[in-house]
Short mmCIF file of C-alpha atoms and ligand atoms in Angstrom, two decimals:
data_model
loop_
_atom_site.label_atom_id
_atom_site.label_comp_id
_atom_site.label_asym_id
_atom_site.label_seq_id
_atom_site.Cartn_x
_atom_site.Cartn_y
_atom_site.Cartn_z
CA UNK A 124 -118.88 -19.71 73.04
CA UNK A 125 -118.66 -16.18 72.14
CA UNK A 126 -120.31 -13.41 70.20
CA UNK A 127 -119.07 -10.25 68.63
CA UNK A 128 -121.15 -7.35 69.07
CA UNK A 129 -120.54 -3.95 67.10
CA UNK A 130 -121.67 -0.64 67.86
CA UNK A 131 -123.08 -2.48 72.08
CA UNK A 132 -122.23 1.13 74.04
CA UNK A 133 -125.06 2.61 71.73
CA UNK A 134 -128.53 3.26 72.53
CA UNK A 135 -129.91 -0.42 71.26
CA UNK A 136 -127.11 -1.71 71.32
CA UNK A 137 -126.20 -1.48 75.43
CA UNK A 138 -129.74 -2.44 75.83
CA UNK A 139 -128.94 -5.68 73.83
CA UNK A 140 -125.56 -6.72 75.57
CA UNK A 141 -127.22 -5.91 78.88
CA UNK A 142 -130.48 -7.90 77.98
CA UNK A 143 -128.26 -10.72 76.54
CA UNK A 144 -125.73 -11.11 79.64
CA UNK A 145 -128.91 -11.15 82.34
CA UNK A 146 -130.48 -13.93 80.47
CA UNK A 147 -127.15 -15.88 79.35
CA UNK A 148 -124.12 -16.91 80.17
CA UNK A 149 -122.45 -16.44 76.80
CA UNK A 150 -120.30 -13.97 76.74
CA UNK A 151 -120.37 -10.60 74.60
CA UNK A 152 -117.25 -9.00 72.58
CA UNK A 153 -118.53 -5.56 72.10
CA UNK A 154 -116.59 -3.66 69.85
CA UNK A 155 -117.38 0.19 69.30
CA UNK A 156 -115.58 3.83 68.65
CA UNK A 157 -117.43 5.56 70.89
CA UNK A 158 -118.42 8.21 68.86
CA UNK A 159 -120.97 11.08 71.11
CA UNK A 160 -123.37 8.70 70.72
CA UNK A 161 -121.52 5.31 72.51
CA UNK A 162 -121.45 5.37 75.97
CA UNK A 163 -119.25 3.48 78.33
CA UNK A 164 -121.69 4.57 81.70
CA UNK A 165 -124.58 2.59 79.83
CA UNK A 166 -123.07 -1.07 81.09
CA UNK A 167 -121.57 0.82 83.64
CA UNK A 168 -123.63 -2.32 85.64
CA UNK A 169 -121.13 -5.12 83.54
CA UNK A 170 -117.93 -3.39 84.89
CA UNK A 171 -116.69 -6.40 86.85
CA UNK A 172 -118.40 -8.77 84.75
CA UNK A 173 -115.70 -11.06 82.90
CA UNK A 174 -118.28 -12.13 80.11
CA UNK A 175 -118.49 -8.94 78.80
CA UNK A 176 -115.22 -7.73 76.38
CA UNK A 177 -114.85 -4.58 75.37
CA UNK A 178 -112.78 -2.99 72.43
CA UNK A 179 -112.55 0.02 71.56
CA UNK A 180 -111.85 0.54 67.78
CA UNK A 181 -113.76 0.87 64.30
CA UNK A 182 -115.82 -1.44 61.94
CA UNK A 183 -113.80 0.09 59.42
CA UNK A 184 -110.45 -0.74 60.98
CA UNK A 185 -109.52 -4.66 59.53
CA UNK A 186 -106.10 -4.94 60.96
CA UNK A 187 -107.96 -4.53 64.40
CA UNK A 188 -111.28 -6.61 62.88
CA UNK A 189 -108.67 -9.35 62.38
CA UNK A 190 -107.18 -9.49 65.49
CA UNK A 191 -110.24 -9.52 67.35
CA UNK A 192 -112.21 -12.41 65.61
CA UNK A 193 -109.20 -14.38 65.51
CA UNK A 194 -108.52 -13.74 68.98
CA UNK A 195 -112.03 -14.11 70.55
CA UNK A 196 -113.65 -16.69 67.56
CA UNK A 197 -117.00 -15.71 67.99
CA UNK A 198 -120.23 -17.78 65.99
CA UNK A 199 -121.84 -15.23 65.42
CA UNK A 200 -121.29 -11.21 64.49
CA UNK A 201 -124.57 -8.15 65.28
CA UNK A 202 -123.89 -5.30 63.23
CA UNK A 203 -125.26 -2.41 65.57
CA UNK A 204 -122.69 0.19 64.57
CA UNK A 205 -123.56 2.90 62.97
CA UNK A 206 -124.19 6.87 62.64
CA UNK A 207 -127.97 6.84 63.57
CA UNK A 208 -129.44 10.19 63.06
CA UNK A 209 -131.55 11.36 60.54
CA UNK A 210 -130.89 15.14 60.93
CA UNK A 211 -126.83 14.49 61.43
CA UNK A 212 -126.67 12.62 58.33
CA UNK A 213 -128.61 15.82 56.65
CA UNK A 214 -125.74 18.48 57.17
CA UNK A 215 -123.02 16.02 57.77
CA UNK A 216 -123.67 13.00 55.45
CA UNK A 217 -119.64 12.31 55.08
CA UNK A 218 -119.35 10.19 58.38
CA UNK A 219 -122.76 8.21 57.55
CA UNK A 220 -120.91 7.32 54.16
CA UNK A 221 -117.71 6.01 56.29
CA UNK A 222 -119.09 4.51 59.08
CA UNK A 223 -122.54 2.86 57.66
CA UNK A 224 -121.08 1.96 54.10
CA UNK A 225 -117.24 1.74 54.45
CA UNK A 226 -117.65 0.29 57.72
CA UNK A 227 -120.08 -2.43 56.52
CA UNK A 228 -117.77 -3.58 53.87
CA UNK A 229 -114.70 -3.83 56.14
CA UNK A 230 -116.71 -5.62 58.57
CA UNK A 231 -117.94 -7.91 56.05
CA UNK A 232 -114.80 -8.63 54.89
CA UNK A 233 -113.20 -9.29 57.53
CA UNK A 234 -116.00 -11.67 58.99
CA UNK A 235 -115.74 -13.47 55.52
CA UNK A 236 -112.03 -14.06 55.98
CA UNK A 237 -112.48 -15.36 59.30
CA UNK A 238 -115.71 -17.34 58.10
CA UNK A 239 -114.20 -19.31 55.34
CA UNK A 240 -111.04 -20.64 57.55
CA UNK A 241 -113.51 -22.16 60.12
CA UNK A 242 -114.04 -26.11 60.06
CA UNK A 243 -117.14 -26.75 57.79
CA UNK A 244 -119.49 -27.68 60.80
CA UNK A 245 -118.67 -24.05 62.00
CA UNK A 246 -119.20 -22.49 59.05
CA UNK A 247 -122.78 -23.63 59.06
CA UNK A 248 -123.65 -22.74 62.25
CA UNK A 249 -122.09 -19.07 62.12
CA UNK A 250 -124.70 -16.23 61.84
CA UNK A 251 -123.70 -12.37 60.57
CA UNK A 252 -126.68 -10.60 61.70
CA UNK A 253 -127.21 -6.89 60.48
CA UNK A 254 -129.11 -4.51 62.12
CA UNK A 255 -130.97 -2.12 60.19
CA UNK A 256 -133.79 0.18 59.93
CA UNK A 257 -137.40 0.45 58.42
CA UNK A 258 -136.73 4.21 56.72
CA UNK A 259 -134.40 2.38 53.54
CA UNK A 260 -138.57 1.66 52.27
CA UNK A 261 -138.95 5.40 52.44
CA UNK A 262 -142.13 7.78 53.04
CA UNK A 263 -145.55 5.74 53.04
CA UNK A 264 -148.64 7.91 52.36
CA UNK A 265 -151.97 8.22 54.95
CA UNK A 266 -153.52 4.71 53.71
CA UNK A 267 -150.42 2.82 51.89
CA UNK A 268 -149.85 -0.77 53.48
CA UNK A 269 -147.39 -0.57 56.16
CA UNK A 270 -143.75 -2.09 54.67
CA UNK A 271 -143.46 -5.57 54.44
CA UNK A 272 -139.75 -7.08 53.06
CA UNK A 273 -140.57 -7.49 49.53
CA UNK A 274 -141.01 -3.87 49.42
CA UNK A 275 -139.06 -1.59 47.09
CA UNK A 276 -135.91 -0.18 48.40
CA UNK A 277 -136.60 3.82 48.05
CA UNK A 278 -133.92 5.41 50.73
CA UNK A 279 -134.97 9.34 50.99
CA UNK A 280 -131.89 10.77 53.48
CA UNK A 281 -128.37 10.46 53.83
CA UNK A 282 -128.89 8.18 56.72
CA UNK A 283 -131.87 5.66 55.40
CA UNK A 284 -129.98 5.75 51.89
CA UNK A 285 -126.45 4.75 53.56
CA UNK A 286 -128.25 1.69 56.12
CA UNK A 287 -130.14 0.56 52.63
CA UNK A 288 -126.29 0.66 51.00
CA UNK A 289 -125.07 -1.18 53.66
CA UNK A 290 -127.99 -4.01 53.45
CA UNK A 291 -127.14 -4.56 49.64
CA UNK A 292 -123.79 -5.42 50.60
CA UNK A 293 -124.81 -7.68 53.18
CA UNK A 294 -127.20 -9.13 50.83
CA UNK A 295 -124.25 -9.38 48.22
CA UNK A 296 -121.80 -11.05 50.75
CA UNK A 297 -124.20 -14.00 51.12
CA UNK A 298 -125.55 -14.57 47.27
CA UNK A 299 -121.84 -13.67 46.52
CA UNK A 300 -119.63 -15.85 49.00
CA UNK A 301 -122.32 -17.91 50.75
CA UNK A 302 -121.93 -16.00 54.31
CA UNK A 303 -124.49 -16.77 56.37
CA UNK A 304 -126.21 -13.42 56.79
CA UNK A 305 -129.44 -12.22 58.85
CA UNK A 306 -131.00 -8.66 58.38
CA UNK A 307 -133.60 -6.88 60.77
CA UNK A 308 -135.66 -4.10 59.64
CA UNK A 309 -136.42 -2.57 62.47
CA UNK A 310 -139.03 1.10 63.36
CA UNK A 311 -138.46 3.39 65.65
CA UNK A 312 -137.07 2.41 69.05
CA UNK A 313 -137.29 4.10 72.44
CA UNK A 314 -136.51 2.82 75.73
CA UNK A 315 -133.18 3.76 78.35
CA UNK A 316 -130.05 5.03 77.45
CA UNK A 317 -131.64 6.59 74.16
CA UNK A 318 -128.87 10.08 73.44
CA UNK A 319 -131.14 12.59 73.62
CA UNK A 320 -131.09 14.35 70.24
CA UNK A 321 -134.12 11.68 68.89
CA UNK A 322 -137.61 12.99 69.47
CA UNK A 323 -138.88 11.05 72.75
CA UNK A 324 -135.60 11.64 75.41
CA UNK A 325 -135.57 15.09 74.02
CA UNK A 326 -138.76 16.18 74.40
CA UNK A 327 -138.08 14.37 78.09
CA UNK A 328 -135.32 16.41 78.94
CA UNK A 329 -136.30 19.57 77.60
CA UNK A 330 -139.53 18.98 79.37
CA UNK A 331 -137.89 18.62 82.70
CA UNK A 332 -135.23 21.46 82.27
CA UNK A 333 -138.10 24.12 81.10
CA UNK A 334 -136.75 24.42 77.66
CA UNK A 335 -138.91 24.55 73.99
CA UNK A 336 -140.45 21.37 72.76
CA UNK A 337 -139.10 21.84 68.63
CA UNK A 338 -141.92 20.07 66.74
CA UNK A 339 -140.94 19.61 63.08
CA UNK A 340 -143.64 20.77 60.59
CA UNK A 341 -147.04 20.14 61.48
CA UNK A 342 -146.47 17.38 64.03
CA UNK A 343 -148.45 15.24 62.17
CA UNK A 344 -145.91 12.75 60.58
CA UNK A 345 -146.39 9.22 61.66
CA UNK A 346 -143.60 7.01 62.85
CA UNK A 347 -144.25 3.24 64.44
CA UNK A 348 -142.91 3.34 67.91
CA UNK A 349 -141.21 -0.03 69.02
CA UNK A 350 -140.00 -0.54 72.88
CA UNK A 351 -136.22 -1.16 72.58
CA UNK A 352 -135.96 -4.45 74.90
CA UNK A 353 -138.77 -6.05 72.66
CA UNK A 354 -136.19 -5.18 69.37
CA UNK A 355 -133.53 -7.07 71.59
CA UNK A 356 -135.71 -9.80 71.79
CA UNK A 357 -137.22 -9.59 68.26
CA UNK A 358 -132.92 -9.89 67.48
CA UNK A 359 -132.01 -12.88 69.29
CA UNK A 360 -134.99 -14.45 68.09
CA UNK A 361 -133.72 -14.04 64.53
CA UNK A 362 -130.39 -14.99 65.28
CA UNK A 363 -131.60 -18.14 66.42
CA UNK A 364 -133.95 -19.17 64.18
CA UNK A 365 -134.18 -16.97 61.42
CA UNK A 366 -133.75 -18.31 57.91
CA UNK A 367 -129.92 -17.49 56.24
CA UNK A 368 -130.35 -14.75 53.72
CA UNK A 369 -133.57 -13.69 54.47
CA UNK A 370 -134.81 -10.01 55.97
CA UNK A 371 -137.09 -9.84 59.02
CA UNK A 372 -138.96 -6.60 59.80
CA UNK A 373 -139.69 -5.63 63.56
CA UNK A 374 -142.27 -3.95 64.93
CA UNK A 375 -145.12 -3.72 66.97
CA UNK A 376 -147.97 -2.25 65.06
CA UNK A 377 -148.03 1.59 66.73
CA UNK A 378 -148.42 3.96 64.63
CA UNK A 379 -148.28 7.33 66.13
CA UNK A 380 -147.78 10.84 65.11
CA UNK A 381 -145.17 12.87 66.20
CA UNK A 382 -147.09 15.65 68.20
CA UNK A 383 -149.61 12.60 69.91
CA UNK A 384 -146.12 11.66 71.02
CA UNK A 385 -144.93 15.14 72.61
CA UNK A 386 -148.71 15.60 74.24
CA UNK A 387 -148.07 11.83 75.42
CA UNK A 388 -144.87 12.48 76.86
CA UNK A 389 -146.08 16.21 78.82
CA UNK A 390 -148.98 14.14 80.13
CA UNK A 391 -146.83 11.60 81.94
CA UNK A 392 -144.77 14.07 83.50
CA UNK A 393 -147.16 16.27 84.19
CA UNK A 394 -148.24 13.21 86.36
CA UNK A 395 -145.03 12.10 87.52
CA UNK A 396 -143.47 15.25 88.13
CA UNK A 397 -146.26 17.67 88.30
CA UNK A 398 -144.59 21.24 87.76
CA UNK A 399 -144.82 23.25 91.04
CA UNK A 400 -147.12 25.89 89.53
CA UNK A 401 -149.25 23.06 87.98
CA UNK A 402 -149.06 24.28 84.39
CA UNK A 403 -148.85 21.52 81.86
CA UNK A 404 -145.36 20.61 80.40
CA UNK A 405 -147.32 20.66 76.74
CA UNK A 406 -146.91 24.65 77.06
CA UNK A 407 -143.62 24.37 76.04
CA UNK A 408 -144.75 22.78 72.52
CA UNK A 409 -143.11 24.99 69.82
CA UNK A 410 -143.87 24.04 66.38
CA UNK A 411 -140.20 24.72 64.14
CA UNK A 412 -139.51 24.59 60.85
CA UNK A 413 -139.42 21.34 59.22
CA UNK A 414 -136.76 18.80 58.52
CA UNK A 415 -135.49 18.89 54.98
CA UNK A 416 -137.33 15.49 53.00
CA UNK A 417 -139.43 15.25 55.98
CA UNK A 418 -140.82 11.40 55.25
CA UNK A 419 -144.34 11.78 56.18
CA UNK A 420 -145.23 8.09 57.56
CA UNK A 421 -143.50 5.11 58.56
CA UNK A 422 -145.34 1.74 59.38
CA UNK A 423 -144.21 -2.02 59.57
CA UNK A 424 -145.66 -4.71 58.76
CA UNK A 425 -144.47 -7.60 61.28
CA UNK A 426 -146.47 -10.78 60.05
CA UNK A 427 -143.51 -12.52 59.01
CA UNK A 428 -141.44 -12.36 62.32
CA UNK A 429 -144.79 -13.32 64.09
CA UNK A 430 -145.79 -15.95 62.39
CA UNK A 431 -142.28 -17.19 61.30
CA UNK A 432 -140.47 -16.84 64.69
CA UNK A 433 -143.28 -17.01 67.23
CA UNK A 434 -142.15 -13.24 68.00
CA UNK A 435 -144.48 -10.35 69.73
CA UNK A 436 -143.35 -7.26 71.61
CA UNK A 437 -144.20 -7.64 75.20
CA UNK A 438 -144.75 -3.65 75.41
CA UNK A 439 -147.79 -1.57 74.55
CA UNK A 440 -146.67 2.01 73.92
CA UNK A 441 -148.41 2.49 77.03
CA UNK A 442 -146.60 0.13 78.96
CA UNK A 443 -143.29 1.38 77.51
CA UNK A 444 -143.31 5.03 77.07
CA UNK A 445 -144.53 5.23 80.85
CA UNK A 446 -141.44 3.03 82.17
CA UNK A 447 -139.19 5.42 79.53
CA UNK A 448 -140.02 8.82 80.98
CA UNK A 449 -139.54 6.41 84.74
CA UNK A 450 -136.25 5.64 83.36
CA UNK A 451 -135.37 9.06 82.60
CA UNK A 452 -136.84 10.39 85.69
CA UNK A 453 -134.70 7.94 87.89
CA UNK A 454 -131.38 8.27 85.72
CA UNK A 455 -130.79 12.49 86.04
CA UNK A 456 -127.17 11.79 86.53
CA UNK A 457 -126.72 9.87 82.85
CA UNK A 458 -128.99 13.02 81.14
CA UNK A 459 -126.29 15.08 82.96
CA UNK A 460 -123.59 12.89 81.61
CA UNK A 461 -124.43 13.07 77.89
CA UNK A 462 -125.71 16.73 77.53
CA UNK A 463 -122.10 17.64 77.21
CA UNK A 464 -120.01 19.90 75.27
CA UNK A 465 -120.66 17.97 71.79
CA UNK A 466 -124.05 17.95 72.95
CA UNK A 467 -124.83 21.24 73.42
CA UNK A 468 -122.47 21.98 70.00
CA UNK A 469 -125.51 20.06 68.42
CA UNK A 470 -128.49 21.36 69.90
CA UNK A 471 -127.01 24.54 69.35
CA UNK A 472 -126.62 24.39 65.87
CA UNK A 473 -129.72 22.49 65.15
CA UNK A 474 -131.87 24.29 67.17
CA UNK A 475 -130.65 27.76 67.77
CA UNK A 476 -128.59 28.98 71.01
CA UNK A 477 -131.73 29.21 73.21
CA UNK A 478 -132.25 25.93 73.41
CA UNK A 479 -128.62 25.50 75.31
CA UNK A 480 -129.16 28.11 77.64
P1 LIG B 236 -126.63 4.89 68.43
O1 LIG B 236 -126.20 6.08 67.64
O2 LIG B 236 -127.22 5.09 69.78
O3 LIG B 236 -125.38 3.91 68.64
C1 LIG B 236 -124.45 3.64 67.63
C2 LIG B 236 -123.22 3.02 68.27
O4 LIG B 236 -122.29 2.71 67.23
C3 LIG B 236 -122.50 3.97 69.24
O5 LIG B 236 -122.13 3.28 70.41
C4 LIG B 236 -121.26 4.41 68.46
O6 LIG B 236 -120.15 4.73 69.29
C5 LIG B 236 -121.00 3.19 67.60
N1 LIG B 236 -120.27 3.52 66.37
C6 LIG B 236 -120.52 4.53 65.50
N2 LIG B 236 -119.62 4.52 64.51
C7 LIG B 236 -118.80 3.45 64.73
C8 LIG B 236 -117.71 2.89 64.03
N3 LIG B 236 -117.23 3.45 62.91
N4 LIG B 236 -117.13 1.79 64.54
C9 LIG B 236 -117.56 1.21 65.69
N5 LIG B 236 -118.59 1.72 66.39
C10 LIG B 236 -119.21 2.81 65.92
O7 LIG B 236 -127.59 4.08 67.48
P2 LIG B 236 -128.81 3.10 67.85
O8 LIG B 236 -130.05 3.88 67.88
O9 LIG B 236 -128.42 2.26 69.00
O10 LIG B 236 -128.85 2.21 66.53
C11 LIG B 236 -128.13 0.97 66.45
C12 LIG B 236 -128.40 0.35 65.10
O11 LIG B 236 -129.79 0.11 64.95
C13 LIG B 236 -127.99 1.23 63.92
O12 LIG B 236 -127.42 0.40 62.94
C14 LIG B 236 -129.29 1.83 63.44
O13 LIG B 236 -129.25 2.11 62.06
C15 LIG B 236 -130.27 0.71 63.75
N6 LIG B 236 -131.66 1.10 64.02
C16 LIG B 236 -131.92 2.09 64.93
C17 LIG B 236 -133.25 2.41 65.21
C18 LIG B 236 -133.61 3.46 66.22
O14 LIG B 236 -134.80 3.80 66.37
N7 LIG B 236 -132.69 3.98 67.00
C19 LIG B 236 -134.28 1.74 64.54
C20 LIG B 236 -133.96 0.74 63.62
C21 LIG B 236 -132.64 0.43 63.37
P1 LIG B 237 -136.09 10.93 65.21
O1 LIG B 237 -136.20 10.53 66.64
O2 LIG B 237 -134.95 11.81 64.80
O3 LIG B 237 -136.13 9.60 64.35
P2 LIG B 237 -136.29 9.40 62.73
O4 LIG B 237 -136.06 10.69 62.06
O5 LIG B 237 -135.21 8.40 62.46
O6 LIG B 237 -137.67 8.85 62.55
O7 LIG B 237 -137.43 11.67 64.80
C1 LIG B 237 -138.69 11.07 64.96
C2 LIG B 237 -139.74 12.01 64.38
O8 LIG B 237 -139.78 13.19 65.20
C3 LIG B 237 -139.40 12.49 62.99
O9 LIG B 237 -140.62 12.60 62.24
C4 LIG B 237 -138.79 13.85 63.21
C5 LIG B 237 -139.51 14.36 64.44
N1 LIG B 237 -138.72 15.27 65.31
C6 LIG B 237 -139.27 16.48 65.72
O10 LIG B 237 -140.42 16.84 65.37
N2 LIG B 237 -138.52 17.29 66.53
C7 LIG B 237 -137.27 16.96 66.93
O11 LIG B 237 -136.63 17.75 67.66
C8 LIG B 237 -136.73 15.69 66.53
C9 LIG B 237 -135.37 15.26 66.95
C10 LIG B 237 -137.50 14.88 65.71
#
């Protein structure tokens, strides 16, 4: 048995195929483009390893869908792939259209045409599972409930509005043609082999390399911080016994804002790699101006995976975000590897040339 993975050299999803191929023997067909963000060196350790299949190509390429679900006849499909940052999507929302929406579509219909030739027993077992994201609920304010999956649909940036796009589809695909479709609504991960243009690896490795530390705003904008492995887990859980057609959201109830974060994150390395003239990392805090449509809060509400599925994160945020800035501490040559040209194009632009230099 087989399953197709899209989008696996990616932050969550390299920690999934990893995760999956230390705990399994099934193997993975990992299918991605390798956009800046995909990264070969992150299964660097599943080079020899014959379970693990990769193709490089697009979700929105079908001739090359086709050929690889006939080919490899996987039972199930996790739709990782995708353009995954909020700023990006803000001045370049084009490729978020192509890749999150297109892409979805193709992908779906190409997994239907495969789907409906199986034998009937196959059919019912096969699973499409979608990953998405909390942020197509939009902003919360201070004391709103934290989203639960009856909420409204009320996308606020290229990015959440695209994911919440490509969820209706999948959503459409299964009331439409009876594909058996999973979705995951998942908060904000961290955890290794996270490209460090998000919040918590930058702030890590400008930290280390003495750079500024851009807060957006006030710093006081809430996201719910989720320990990537534990979304892995909170994944195959749903894959195996989630209901068909219904949405699961995932996460683990920690609710933080975004400067308790950066003061978080100088703490640990002032501990872990105090600076030789014992100043605190947090000097480097520079507040910036703020991203366009800033959504102030984000909070999930995970009752239905816990009590549905039996699922809990096995990370505090203290637990995780000490073995993250570890990870990051241990892995210098990967930050090396991905602050590259496009890299620095980015930060450049986004931030101003300082920040580069
Ligand atoms: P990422 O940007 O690190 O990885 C995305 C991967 O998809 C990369 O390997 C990239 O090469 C690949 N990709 C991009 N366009 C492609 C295309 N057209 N065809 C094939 N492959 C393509 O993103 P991530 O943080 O790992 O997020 C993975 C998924 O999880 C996304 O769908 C994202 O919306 C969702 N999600 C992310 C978070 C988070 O906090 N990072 C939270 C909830 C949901
Ligand atoms: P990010 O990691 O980009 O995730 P998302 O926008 O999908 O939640 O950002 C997390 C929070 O951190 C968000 O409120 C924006 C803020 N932020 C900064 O303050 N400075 C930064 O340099 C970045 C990248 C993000």
């Amino acid at each position: 048995m087989t399953i197709l993975v899209t989008g696996g050299a990616g932050f969550i999803g390299s920690n999934f195929v990893l995760d999956w191929l230390a705990d399994l023997q099934e193997s993975v067909v990992n299918l991605d483009k390798l956009t800046y963000s995909g990264n070969l060196k992150n299964l660097a350790n599943l080079r020899c390893d014959p379970r693990h299949i990769f193709v490089r190509g697009d979700v929105g390429d079908r001739n090359l869908l086709a050929h690889v679900l006939d080919q490899h006849r996987p039972r199930a499909v996790i739709n990782f792939a995708a353009e995954s940052h909020v700023d990006r999507s803000i001045s370049g929302p084009e490729v978020f259209i192509n890749t999150n929406i297109v892409g979805s579509f193709c992908l779906l219909e190409s997994v239907r045409s495969y789907w409906s030739g199986l034998p009937p027993a196959d059919q019912t077992a096969f699973r499409f599972l979608h990953v998405s994201t909390d942020e197509v609920y939009g902003t919360l304010s201070k004391d709103a409930q934290p989203f639960a999956e009856h909420f409204r649909y009320e996308p606020n940036s290229p990015y959440s509005a695209s994911k919440a796009a490509s969820d209706h589809l999948v959503r459409a695909w299964h009331h439409t043609y009876g594909l058996p479709v999973l979705t995951t609504n998942c908060s904000n991960n961290y955890g290794p082999y996270h490209f460090p243009e998000k919040l918590i690896p930058l702030m890590i490795v400008n930290a280390l390399s003495g750079k500024p530390l851009p807060v957006y705003g006030d710093g006081l904008q809430v996201r719910d911080w989720l320990y990537v492995k534990d979304h892995c887990a909170a994944i195959r859980r749903v894959l195996d016994a989630g209901r068909v057609g219904e949405t699961y959201n995932i996460g683990g109830w920690n609710e933080k804002t975004n400067i308790e974060i950066v003061k978080t994150i100088c703490a640990l390395l002032d501990e872990l790699r105090p600076k030789i003239d014992a100043t605190s990392y947090a000097a480097q805090i520079t507040y910036v101006t703020d991203r366009p449509g800033h959504d102030r809060r984000y909070a999930i509400n995970a009752r239905k995976i816990e009590q549905e599925l039996g699922w809990r994160p096995a990370e505090t945020f203290e637990t995780g975000i000490r073995k993250t800035v570890q990870w990051y501490l241990d892995n210098s040559e990967w930050v090396e590897h991905v602050q590259n040209g496009s890299y620095r194009d980015w930060v450049s632009f986004q931030y101003g040339q300082e920040m580069v230099t």
